mmCIF file of C-alpha atoms and ligand atoms in Angstrom:
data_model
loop_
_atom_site.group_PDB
_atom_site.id
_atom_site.type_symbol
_atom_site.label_atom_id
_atom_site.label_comp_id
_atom_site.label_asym_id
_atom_site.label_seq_id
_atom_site.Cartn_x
_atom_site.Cartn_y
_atom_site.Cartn_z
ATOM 1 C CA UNK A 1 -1.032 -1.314 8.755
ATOM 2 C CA UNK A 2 -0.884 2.166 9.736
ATOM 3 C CA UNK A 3 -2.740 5.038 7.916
ATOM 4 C CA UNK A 4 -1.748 8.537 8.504
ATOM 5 C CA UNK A 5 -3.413 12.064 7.438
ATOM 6 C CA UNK A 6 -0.623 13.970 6.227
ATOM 7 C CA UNK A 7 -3.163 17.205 5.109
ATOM 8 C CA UNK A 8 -6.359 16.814 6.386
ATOM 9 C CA UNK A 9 -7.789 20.625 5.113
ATOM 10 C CA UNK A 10 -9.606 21.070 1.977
ATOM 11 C CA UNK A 11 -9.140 24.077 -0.403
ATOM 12 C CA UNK A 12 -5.637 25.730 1.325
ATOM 13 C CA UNK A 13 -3.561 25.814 4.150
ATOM 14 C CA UNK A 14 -4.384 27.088 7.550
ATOM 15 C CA UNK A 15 -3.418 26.604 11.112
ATOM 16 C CA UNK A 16 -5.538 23.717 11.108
ATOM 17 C CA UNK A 17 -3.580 21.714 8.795
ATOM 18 C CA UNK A 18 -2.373 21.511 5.483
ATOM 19 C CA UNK A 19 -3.846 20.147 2.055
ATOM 20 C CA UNK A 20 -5.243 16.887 1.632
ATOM 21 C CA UNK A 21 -2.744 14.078 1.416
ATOM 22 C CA UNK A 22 -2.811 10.190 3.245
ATOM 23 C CA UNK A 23 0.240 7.650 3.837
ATOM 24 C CA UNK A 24 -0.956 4.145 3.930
ATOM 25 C CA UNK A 25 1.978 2.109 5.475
ATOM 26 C CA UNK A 26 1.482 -1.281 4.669
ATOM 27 C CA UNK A 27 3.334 -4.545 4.440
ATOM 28 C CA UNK A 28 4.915 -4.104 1.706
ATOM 29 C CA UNK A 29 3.744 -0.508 -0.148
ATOM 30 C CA UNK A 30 3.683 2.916 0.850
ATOM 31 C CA UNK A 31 0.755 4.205 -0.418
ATOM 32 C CA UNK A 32 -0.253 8.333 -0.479
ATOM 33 C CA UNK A 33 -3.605 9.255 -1.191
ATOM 34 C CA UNK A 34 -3.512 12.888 -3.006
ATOM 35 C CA UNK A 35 -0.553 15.283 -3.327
ATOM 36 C CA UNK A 36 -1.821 18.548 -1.259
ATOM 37 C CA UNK A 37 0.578 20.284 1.027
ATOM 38 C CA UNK A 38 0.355 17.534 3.141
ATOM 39 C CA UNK A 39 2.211 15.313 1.360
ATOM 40 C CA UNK A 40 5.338 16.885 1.809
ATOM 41 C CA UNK A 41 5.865 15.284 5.406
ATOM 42 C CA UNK A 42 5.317 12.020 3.848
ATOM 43 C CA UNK A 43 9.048 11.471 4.743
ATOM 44 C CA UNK A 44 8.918 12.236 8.409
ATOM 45 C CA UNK A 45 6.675 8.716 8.555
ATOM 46 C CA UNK A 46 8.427 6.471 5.930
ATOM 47 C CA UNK A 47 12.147 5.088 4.671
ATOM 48 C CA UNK A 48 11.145 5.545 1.422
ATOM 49 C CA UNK A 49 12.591 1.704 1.011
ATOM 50 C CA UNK A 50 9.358 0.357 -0.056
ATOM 51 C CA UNK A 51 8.037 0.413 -3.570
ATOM 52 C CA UNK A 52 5.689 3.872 -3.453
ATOM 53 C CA UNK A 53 2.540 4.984 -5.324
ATOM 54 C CA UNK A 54 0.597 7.690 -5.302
ATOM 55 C CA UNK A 55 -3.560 7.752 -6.062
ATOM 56 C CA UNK A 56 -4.873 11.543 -7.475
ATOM 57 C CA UNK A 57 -8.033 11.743 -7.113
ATOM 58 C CA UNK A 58 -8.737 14.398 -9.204
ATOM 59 C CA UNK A 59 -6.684 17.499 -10.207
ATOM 60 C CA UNK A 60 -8.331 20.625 -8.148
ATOM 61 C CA UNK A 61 -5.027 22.280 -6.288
ATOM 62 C CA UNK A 62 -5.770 21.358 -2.713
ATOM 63 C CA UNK A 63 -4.779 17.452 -4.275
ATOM 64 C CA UNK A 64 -1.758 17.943 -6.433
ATOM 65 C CA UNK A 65 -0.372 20.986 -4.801
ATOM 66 C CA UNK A 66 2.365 19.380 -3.124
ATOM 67 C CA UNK A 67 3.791 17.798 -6.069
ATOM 68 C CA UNK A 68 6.277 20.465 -6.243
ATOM 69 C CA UNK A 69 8.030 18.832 -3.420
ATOM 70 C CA UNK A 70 8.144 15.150 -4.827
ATOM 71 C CA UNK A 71 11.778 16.198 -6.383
ATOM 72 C CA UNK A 72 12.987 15.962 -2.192
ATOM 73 C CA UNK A 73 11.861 12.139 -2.123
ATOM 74 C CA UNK A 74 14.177 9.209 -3.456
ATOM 75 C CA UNK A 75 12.069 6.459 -3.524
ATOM 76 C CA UNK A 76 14.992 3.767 -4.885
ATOM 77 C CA UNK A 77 11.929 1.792 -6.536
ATOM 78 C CA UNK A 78 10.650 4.427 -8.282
ATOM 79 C CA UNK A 79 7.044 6.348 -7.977
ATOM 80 C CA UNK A 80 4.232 5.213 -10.016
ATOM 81 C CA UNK A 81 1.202 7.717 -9.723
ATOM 82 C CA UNK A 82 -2.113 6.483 -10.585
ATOM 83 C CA UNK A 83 -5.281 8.485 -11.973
ATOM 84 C CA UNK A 84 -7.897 8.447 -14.035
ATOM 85 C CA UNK A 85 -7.855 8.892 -18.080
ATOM 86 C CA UNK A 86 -6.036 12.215 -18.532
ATOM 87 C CA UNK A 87 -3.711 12.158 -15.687
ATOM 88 C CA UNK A 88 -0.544 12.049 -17.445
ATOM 89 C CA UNK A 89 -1.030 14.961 -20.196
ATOM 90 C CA UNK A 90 -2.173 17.406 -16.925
ATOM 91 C CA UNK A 91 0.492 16.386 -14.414
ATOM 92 C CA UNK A 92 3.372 16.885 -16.933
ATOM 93 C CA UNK A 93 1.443 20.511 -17.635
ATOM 94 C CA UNK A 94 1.057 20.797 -13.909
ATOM 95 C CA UNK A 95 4.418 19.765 -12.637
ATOM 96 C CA UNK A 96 6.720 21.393 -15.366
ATOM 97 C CA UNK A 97 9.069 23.709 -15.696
ATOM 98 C CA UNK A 98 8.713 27.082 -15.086
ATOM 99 C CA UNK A 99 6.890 26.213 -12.062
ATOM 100 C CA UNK A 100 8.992 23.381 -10.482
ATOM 101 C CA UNK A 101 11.080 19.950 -11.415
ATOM 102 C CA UNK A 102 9.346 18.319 -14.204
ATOM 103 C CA UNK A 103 8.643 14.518 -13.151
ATOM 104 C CA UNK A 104 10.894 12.900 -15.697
ATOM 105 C CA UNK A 105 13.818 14.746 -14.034
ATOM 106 C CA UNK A 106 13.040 13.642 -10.411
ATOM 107 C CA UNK A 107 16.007 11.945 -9.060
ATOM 108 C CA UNK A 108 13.797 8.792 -8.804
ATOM 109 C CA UNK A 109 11.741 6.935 -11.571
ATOM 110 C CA UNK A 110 8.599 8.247 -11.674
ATOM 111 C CA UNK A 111 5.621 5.888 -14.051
ATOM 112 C CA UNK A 112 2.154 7.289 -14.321
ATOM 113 C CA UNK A 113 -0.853 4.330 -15.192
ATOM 114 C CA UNK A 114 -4.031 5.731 -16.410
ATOM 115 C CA UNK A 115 -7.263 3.225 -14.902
ATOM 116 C CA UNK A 116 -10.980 3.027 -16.329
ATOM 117 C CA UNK A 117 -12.913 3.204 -14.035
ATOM 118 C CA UNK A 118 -14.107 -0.901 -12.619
ATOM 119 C CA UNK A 119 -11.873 -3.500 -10.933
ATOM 120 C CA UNK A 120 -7.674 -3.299 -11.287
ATOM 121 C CA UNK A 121 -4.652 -5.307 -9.227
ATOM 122 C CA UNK A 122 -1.822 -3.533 -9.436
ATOM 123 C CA UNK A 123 -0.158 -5.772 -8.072
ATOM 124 C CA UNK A 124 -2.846 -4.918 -5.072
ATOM 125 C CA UNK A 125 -6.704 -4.917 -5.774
ATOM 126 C CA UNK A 126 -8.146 -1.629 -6.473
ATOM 127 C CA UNK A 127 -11.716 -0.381 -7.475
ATOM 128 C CA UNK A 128 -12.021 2.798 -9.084
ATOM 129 C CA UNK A 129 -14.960 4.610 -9.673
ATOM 130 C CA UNK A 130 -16.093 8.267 -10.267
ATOM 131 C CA UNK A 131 -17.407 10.377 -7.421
ATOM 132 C CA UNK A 132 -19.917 13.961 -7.965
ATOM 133 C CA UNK A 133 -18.317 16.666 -8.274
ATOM 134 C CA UNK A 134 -17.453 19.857 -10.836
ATOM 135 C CA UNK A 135 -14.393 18.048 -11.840
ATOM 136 C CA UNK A 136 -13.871 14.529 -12.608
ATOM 137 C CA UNK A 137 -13.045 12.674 -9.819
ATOM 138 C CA UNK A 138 -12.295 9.334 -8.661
ATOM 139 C CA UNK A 139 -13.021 7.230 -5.016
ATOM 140 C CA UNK A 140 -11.225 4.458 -4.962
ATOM 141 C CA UNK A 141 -10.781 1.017 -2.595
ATOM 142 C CA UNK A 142 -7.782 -0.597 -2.092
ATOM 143 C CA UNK A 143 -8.111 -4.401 -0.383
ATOM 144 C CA UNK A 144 -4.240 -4.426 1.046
ATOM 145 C CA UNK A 145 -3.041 -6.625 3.936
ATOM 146 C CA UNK A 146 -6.587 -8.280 4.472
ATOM 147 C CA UNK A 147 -8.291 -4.792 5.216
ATOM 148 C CA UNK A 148 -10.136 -2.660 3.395
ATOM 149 C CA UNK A 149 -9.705 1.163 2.954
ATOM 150 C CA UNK A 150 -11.995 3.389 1.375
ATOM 151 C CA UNK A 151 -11.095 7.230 0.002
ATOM 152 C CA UNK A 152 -13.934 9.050 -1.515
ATOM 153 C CA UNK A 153 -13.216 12.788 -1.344
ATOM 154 C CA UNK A 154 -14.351 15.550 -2.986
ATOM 155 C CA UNK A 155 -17.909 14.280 -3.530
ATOM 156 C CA UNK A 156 -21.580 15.174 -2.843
ATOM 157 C CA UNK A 157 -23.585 11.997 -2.058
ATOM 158 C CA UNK A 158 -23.983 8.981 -4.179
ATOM 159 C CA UNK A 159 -24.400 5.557 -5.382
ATOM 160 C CA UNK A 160 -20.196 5.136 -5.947
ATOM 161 C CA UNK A 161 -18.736 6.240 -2.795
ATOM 162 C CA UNK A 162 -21.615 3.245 -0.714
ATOM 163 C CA UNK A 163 -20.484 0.961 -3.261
ATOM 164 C CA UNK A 164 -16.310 1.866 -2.961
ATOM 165 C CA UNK A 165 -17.460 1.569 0.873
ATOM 166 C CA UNK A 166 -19.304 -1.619 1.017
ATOM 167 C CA UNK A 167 -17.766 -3.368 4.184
ATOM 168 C CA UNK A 168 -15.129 -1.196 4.198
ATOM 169 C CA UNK A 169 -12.710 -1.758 7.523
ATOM 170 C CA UNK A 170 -11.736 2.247 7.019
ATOM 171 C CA UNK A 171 -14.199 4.723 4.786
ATOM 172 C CA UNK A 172 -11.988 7.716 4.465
ATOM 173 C CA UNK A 173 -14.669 10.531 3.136
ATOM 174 C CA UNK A 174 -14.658 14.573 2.827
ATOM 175 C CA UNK A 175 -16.381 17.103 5.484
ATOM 176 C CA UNK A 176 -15.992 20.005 3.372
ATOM 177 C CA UNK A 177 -19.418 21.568 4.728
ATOM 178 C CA UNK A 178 -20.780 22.351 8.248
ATOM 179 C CA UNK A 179 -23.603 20.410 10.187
ATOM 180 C CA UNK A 180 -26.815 20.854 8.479
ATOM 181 C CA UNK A 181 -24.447 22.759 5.574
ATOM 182 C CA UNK A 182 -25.153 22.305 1.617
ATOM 183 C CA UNK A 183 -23.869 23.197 -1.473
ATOM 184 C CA UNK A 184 -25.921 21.657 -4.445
ATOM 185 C CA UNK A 185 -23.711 23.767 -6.909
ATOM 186 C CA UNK A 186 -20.327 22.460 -5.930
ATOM 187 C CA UNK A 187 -21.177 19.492 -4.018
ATOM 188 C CA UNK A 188 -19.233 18.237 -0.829
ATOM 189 C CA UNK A 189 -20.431 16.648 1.817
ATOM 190 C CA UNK A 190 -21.344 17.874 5.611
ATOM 191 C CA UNK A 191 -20.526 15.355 8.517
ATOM 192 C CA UNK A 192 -24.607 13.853 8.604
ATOM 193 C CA UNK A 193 -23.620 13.023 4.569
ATOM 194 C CA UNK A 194 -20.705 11.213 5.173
ATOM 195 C CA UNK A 195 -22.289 9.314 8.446
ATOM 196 C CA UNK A 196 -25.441 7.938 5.918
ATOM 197 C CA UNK A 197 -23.009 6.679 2.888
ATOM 198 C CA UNK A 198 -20.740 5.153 6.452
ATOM 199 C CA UNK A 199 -24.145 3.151 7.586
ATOM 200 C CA UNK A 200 -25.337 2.411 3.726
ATOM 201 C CA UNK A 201 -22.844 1.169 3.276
ATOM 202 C CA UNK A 202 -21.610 -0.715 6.579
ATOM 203 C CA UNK A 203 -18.177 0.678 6.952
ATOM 204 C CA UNK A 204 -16.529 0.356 10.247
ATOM 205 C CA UNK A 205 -14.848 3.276 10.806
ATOM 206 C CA UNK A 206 -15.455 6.582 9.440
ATOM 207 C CA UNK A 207 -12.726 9.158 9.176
ATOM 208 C CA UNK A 208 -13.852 12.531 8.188
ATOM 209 C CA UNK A 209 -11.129 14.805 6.176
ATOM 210 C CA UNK A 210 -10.834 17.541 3.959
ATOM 211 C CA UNK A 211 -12.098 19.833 6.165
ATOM 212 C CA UNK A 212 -12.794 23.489 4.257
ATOM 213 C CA UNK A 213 -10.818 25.837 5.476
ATOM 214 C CA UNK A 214 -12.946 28.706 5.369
ATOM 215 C CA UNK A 215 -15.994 27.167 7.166
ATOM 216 C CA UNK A 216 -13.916 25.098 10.156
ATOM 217 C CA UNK A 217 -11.494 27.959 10.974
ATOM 218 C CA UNK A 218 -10.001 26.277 13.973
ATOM 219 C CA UNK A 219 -9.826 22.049 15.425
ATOM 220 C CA UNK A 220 -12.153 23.195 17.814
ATOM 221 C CA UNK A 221 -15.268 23.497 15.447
ATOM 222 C CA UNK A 222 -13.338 19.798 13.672
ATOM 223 C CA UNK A 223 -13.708 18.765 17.157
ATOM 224 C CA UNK A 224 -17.591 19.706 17.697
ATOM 225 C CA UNK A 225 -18.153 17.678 15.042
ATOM 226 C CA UNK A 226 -16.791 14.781 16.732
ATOM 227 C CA UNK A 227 -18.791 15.328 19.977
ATOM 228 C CA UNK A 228 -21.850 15.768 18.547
ATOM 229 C CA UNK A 229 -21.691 12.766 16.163
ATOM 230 C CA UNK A 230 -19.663 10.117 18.181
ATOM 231 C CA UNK A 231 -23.007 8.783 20.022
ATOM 232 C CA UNK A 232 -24.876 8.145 15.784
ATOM 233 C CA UNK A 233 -21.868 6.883 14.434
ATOM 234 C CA UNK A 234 -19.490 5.042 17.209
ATOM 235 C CA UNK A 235 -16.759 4.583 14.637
ATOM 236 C CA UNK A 236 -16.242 8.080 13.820
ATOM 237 C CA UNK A 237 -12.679 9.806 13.733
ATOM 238 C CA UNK A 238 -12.316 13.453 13.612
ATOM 239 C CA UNK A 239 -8.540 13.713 11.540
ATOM 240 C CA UNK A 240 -6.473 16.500 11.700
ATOM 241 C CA UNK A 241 -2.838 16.557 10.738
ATOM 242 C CA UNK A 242 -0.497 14.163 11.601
ATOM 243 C CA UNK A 243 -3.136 11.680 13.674
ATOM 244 C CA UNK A 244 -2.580 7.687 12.896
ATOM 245 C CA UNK A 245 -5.051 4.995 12.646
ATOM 246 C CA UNK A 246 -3.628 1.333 13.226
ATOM 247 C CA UNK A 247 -5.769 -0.810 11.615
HETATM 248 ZN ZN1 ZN B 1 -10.713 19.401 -2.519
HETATM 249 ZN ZN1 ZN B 2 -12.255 19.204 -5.649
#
């Protein structure tokens, strides 16, 4: 299984990257994790062949922003976006005309399925739960081809994202703060954060995303990050655009 950051920056674009977005490539699924900027490059990495779905975590603009391009995909078996309650009413406000191809006229079939939050298998297990932050927002683990991959982003710390982690094979979190960095009014978390809910919660690898763009300007302060943690937490990736994990 191959998991690659399509956008690993969070609130715009830079020259560090684009939007959040993630392709898992599995057996049998391609699976993209948010709809920033990102996830217009999905097609560089997939044939499109598989059945496709695509998790939102939650509707700030650096997730859905790239669902403008979703009308260049074909995706024979049809898309079918997942969300929490709510999704459907906001993405056909979201992605409608006058702004872009509304997702009923995609030139692909395109099913959104709401999810309480808890336990789902559709057909693949999911877990679903929400995350802290101004918006409502979901984490979510996915159990596909015997691994399991965590995605908890945009979140401050707490109880859900160790428990969506628990023994996770990949914890894919947020670094939208500095070292020593906080924010208790619009909670993210800073790299020493996302390192305790890793170890909390036993996760073996720990891939830090959603970088914000105004306080890492350039890969060179992602990569500091990555230096100066590698020795605390031995499983720790630094993503920026376009890197792969084989897991
Ligand atoms: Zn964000
Ligand atoms: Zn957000």
């Amino acid at each position: 299984m191959k998991v690659t950051f399509l956008g690993t920056n969070g609130w715009y674009d830079t020259a560090t990257g684009n939007t959040c977005s993630v392709l898992i490539q599995s057996k049998e699924f391609d699976i993209i994790l948010d709809a920033g900027n990102g996830i217009a490059k999905a097609d560089t990495y997939i044939t499109q062949e598989k059945p496709a779905y695509l998790f939102i975590s939650h509707f700030h603009i650096d997730h859905i922003a790239g669902m403008h391009t979703l009308v260049k995909f074909r995706f024979p078996q049809g898309l079918r976006i997942i969300g929490q309650r709510g999704t459907t009413e906001i993405l056909n406000t979201f992605v409608a005309e006058p702004f872009t191809v509304p997702l009923t006229h995609l030139p692909y079939p395109v099913m959104i399925t709401e999810l309480d939050e808890g336990e789902h298998t559709i057909p693949f297990p999911v877990m679903c739960l929400p995350l802290v932050h101004p918006a409502p927002c979901y984490g979510y683990r996915f159990v596909i081809d015997d691994r399991v991959i965590t995605y908890c982003t945009d979140t401050g710390v707490c109880d859900n994202a160790v428990t969506l982690a628990r023994n996770a094979d990949l914890l894919i979190t947020e670094c939208g703060l500095k070292p020593g960095q906080e924010s208790p009014g619009w909670p993210h978390l800073n790299p020493e954060n996302a390192i305790h809910i890793a170890k909390k919660a036993h996760a073996q690898r720990l891939a830090l995303m959603h970088f914000g763009a105004e306080v890492y300007r350039t890969l060179d302060d992602r990569q500091r990050v990555q230096k100066r943690f590698r020795k605390d937490c031995p499983g720790l990736v630094v993503a920026t655009d376009d890197l792969t994990i084989d897991l």
